[in-house]
XYZ file of C-alpha atoms in Angstrom:
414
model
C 8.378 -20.573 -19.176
C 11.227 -21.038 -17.320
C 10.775 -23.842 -13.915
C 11.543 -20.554 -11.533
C 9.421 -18.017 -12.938
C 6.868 -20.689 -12.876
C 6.787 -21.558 -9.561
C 7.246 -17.066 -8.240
C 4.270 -16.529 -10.444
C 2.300 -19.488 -8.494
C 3.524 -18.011 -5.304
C 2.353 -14.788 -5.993
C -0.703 -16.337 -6.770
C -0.808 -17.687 -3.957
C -0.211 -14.517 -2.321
C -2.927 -12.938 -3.456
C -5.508 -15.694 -3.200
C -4.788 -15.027 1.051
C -5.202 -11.479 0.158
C -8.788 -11.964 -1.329
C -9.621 -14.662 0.081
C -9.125 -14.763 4.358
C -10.607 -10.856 4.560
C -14.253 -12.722 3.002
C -14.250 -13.917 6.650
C -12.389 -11.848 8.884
C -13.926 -8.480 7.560
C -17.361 -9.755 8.166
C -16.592 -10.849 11.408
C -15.065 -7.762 12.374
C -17.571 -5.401 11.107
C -20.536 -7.408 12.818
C -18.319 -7.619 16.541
C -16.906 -4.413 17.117
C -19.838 -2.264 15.658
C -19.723 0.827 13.329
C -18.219 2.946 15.919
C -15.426 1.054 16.374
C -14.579 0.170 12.639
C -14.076 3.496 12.149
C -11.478 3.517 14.579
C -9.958 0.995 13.454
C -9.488 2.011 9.849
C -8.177 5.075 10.968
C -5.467 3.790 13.237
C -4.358 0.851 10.590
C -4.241 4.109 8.051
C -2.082 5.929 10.034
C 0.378 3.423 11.305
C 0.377 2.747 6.854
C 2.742 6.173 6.977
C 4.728 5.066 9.795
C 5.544 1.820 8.033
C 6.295 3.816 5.002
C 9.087 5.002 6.823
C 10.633 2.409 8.106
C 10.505 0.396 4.754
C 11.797 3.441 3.012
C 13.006 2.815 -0.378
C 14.615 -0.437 0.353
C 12.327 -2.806 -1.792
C 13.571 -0.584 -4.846
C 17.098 0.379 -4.012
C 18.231 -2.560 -2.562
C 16.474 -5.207 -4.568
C 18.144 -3.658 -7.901
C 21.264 -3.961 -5.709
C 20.773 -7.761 -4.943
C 20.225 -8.441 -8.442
C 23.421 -7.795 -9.194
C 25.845 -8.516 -6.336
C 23.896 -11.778 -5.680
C 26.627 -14.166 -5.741
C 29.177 -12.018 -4.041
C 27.990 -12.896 -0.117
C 30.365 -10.540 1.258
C 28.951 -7.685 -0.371
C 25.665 -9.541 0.713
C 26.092 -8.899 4.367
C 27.630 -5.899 3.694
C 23.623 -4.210 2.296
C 21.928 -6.437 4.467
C 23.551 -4.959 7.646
C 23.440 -0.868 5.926
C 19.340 -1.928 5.580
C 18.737 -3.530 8.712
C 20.462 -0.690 10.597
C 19.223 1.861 8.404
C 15.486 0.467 9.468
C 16.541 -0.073 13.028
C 17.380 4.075 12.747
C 14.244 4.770 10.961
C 11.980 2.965 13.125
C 13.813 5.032 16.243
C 12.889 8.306 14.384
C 9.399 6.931 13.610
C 8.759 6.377 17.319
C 9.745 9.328 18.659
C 7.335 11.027 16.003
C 4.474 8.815 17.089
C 5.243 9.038 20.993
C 4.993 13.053 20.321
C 1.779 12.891 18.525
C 0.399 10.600 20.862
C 0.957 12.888 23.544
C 0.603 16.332 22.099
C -2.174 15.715 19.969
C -5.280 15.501 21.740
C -7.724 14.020 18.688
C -6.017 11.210 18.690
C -6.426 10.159 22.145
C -9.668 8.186 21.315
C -7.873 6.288 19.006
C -4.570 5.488 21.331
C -5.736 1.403 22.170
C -5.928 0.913 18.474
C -2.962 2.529 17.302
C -0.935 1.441 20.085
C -1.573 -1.948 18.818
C -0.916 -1.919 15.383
C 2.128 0.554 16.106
C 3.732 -2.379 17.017
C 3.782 -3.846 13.916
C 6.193 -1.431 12.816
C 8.515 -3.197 14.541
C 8.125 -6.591 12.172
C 9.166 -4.130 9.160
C 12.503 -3.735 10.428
C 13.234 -7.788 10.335
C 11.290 -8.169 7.200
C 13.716 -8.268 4.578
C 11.601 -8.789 1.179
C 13.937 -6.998 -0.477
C 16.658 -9.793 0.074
C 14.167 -12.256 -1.167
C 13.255 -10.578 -4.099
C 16.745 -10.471 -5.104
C 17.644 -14.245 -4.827
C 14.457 -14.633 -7.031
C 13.013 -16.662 -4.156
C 10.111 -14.848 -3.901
C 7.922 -18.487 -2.065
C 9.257 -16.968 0.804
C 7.903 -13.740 0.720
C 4.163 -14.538 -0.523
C 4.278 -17.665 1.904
C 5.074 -15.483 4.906
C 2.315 -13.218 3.619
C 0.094 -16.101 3.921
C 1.136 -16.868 7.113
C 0.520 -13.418 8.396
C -2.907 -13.448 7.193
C -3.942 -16.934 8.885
C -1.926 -16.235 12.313
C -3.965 -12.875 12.364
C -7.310 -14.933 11.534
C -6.827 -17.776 14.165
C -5.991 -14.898 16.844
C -9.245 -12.603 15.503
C -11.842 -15.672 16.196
C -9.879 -16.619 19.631
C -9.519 -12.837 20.787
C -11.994 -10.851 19.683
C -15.433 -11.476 20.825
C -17.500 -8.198 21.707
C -17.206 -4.265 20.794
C -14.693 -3.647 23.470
C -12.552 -6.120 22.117
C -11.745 -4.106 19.410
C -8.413 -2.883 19.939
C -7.636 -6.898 20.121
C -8.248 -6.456 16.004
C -4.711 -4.379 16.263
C -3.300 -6.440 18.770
C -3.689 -9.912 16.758
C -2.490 -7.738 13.235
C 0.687 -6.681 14.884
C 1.112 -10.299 16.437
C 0.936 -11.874 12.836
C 3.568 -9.844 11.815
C 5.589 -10.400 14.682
C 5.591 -13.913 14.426
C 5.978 -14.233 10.905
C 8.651 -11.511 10.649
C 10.758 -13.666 13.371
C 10.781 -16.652 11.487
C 11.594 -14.974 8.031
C 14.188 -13.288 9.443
C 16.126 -16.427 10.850
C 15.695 -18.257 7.937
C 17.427 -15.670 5.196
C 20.622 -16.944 7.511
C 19.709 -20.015 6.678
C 18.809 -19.418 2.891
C 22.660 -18.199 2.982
C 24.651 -19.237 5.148
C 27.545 -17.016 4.648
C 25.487 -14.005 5.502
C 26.764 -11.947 8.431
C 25.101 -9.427 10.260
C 27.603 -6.479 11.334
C 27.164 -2.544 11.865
C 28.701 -0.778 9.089
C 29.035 2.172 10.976
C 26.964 5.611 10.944
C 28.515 7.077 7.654
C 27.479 4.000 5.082
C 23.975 3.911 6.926
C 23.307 7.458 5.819
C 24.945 7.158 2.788
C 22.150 4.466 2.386
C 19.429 6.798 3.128
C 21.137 9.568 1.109
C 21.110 7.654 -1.821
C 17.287 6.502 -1.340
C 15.699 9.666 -0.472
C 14.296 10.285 -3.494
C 12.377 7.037 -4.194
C 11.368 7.249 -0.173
C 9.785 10.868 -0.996
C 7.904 9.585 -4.050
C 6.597 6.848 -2.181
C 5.454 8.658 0.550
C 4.174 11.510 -1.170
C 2.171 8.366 -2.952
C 1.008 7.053 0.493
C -0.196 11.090 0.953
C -1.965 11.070 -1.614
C -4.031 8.005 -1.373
C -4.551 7.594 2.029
C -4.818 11.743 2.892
C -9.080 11.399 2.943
C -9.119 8.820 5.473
C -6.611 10.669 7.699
C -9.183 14.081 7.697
C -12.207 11.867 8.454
C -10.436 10.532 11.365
C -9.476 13.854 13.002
C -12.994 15.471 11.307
C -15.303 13.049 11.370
C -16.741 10.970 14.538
C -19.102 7.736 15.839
C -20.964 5.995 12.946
C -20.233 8.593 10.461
C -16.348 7.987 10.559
C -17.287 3.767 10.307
C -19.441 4.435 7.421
C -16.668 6.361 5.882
C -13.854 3.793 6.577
C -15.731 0.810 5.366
C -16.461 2.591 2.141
C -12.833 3.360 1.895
C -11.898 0.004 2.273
C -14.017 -1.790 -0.248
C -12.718 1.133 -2.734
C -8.936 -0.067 -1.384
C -10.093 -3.490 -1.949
C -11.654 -2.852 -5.594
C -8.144 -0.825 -6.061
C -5.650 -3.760 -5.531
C -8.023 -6.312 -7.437
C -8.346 -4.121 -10.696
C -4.788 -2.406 -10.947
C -1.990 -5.467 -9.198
C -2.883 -7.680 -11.844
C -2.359 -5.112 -14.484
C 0.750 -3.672 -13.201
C 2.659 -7.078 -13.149
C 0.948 -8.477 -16.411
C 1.997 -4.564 -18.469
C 4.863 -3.839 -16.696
C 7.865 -6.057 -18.528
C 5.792 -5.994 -21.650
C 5.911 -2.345 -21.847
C 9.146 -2.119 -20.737
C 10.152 -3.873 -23.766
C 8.584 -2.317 -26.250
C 10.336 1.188 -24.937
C 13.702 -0.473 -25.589
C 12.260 -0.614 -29.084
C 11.820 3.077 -29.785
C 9.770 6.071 -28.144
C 7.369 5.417 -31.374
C 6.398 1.790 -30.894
C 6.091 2.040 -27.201
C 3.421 5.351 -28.313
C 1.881 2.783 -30.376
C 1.927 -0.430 -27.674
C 0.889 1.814 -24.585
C -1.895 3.926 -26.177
C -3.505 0.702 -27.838
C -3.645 -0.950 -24.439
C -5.829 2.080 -23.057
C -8.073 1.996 -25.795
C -8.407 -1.869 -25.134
C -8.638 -1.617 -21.284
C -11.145 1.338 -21.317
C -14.224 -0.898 -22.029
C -13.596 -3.466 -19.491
C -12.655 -1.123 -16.750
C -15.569 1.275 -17.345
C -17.976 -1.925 -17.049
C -16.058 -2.954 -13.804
C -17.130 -0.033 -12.653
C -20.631 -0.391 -13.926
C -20.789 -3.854 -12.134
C -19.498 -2.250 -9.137
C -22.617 0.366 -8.684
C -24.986 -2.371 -9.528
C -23.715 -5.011 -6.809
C -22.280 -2.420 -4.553
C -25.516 -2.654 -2.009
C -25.230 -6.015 -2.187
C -21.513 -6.058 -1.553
C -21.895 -3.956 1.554
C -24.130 -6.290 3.030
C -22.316 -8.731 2.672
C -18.890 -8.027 4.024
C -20.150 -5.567 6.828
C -23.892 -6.454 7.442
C -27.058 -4.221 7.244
C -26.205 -1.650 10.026
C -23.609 -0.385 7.159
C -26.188 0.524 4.630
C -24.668 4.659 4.577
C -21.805 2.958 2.889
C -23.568 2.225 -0.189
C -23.860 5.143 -1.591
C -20.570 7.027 0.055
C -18.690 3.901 -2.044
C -20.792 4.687 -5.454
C -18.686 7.878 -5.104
C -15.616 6.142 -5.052
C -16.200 4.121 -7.939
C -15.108 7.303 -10.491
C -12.191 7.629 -9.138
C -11.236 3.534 -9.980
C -12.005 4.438 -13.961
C -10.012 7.159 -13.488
C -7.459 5.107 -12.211
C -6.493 2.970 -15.321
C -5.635 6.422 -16.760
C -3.488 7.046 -14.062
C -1.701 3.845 -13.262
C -1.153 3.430 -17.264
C 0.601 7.338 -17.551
C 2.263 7.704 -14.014
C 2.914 4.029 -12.889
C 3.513 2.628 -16.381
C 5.081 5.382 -18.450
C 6.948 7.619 -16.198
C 9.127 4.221 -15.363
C 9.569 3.147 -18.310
C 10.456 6.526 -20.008
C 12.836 6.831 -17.189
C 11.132 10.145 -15.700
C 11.796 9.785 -12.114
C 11.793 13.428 -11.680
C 8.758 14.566 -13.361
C 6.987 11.240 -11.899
C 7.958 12.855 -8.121
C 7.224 16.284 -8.945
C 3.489 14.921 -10.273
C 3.309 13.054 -6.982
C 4.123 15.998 -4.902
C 1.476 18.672 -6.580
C -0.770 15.672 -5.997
C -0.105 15.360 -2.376
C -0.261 18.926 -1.577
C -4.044 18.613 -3.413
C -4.819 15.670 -1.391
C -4.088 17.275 1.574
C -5.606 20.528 1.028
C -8.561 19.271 -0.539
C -9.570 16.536 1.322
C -9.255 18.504 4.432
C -11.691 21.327 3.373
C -14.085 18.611 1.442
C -14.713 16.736 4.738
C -14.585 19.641 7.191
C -17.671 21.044 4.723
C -19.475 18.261 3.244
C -18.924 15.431 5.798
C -18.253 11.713 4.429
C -20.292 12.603 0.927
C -17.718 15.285 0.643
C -14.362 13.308 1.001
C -15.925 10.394 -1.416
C -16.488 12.732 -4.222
C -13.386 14.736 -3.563
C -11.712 11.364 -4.218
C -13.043 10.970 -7.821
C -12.991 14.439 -8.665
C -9.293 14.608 -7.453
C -8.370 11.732 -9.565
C -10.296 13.115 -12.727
C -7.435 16.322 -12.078
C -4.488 13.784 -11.628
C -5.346 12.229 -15.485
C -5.403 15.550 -16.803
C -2.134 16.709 -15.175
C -0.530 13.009 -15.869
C -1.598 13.366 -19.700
C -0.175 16.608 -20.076
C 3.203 15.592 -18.675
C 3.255 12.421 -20.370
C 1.920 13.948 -24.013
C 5.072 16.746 -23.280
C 7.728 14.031 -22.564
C 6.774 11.642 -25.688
C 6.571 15.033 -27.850
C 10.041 15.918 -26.656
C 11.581 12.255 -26.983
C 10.363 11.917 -31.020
C-alpha cells in the first residue's frame, strides 16, 4: 500500500475512533444532566439545523473535490474554485438565515425550541470556512479527520465546564457550535498555509451561480437524502412533546449511531472495489455485487439480532434508567438497519457505479415525498411507536422500489 494511502486510511481511523469513542462519555453525561425533557429538545434542534447545514455545504464535497483532483497543481485555477465555493457558501448561508430568521418568527412550535437552535444555528457559520473539499483533493485528508477530532474534544472539555444542571441545556448547543467555530478558524488559515499561492478573490456574481447551477442536482439528491432520513424526527418535534419527544430522540439516535457503525465501514471498504469490477463489464459487476449481498446478509441480520438482545442494556447505559421507553421504540428501528444493507448496496453502491444519477435522484425524491407524508400521519396517529415502525416499514418499501430500478437498469445494460 502506497505510504499516503496508508497514513489517510489511519486518519480516517482516527476519525472515527473520536466519532465512537468521545459520545461513550458525553452522551451519558448529557442524557443524565439535562433530563428527558430536554434531550428531546435537543435532538430536535441539532436535526433541524442538519438541513440548514445541508445547504450551505451544498454539493461542494462532490463537485468540487472531483474538480481538485484534477486541477491540483494548477494554483491559479486553485484560488480561482476556492473563492466561487467560499462565496457561493457565504451566499448560501445568507439565504439559509433569512429562512431560519422567518421560521423562527412565524412559526410558533418552534418557539420552545429557540435557545437550542439558536445555538447550534451558529454552527452553520463554521461550514462556510470549512473547506474539506480542498483537503480531500490534495489527498491530505490528516487534516480533515484531525480537525474532526478536535471538534469533538473542544465540544467535550466545554460540555463538562458548561453544562451542569437541566437549564443548562441549551449550553449543549452553545459548546457544539463553539467546537466548530474554533476548529473551522484554524483549518481555514492553515489551507493558506498548506498552499501558499492560494488567493482568496470574488469572482463575481455570474461564476458563483454558475457554481450553484452546475451543482444543483447533486445538492437536490442530497437533500432529498437528508429528507428522507431525518423527516421522523422533524414530525416528533412539531407532534410530539415532554418525555415522549426525549424518548423518541434518544431512540433515534442510537438507531443513527448503529447506522454510521454498520454502513461507513462498508461504503469505503465496497466502494472502489465495486467500482472496478463495473469497468469490467455489466456481467461481472452482476456477479461481484450480488455475491456480496448474499455474503453480507448473515452478518447484518445477526447485527441486528445482537442489537434487540443488548438493546435494554445499551439504553441504560448511554442514557440511564429514566430512558427505559426507549427500549422498545429502538427494537423498532432495528428492521429498518437490515433493510438498510439492501439499500445502501442498490442505491448507494450501484446507482454510482452504473452511472444512474438520474434514476438514483428520482428514487430519492419518491422517497422523500413518502418520508414526509408518512411520517407525519404515523406520529400524528400512533405517537413515538408509530414513527419507529413507520421507519422500518418505510425502508422495507425503499428495497423493493431500489430492486426494481436496479433489476430494470442491469436488464437494460446486458
Amino acid at each position: 500500500m502506497p505510504a499516503y494511502l496508508f497514513r489517510n486510511f489511519s486518519y480516517i481511523t482516527l476519525s472515527q475512533a473520536a466519532n465512537y469513542l468521545i459520545p461513550l462519555f458525553t452522551i451519558p453525561y448529557i442524557s443524565r444532566t439535562v433530563g428527558v425533557d430536554k434531550f428531546g429538545i435537543l435532538e430536535y434542534s441539532y436535526t433541524l439545523t442538519l438541513y440548514f447545514i445541508q445547504i450551505v455545504e451544498y454539493s461542494f464535497d462532490i463537485t468540487a473535490t472531483r474538480r481538485m483532483a484534477v486541477i491540483a497543481h494548477r494554483p491559479v485555477l486553485v484560488s480561482r474554485l476556492y473563492s466561487t465555493v467560499f462565496w457561493s457558501k457565504i451566499f448560501l448561508w445568507v439565504m439559509g438565515a433569512l429562512v431560519f430568521a422567518a421560521m423562527m418568527v412565524l412559526k410558533r412550535q418552534l418557539h420552545p425550541y429557540m435557545p437550542a437552535l439558536l445555538g447550534y444555528f451558529a454552527m452553520t457559520i463554521s461550514f462556510v470556512f470549512t473547506q474539506n473539499w480542498f483537503f480531500q483533493g490534495l489527498q491530505k485528508l490528516g487534516a480533515v479527520a484531525l480537525a474532526n477530532v478536535a471538534i469533538k474534544l473542544i465540544f467535550a472539555l466545554l460540555l463538562f465546564s458548561l453544562v451542569k444542571n437541566e437549564s443548562d441545556y441549551y449550553l449543549v448547543a452553545v459548546s457544539t457550535s463553539l467546537g466548530y467555530l474554533i476548529v473551522s478558524a484554524f483549518v481555514f488559515r492553515y489551507s493558506f498555509r498548506l498552499m501558499p499561492e492560494l488567493r482568496l478573490r470574488f469572482p463575481g456574481i455570474r461564476l458563483v451561480l454558475k457554481n450553484l447551477t452546475s451543482g444543483f442536482y447533486v445538492f437536490a439528491g442530497g437533500m432529498a437524502n437528508k429528507v428522507y432520513a431525518l423527516g421522523g424526527m422533524y414530525w416528533a418535534g412539531l407532534l410530539l412533546s415532554g418525555a415522549t419527544l426525549g424518548f423518541y430522540g434518544a431512540a433515534h439516535k442510537l438507531y443513527l449511531v448503529a447506522q454510521s457503525m454498520m454502513f461507513y465501514p462498508l461504503h469505503m471498504t465496497l466502494l472502489p472495489h465495486l467500482a472496478q469490477k463495473a469497468s469490467e463489464g455489466i456481467t461481472m459487476y452482476k456477479k461481484v455485487l450480488f455475491k456480496y449481498i448474499k455474503w453480507l446478509v448473515v452478518p447484518f441480520t445477526g447485527a441486528g439480532v445482537l442489537l434487540f438482545l443488548v438493546s435494554e442494556l445499551v439504553v441504560k447505559l448511554l442514557f440511564g434508567l429514566e430512558y427505559r421507553e426507549s427500549i422498545e421504540l429502538f427494537r423498532w428501528f432495528i428492521p429498518s438497519l437490515v433493510a438498510g444493507l439492501f439499500i445502501h448496496m442498490f442505491v448507494y453502491q450501484a446507482f454510482i457505479h452504473l452511472k444512474k444519477d438520474d434514476a438514483h435522484l428520482k428514487i430519492l425524491l419518491v422517497m422523500m415525498v413518502i418520508s414526509v407524508v408518512g411520517n407525519y400521519f404515523a406520529i400524528r396517529n400512533f405517537g413515538a411507536y408509530g414513527g419507529a415502525v413507520f421507519r422500518s416499514v418505510m425502508d422495507a418499501g425503499y428495497v423493493l422500489l431500489a430492486w426494481r430500478w436496479v433489476h430494470l437498469i442491469l436488464r437494460d445494460k446486458e
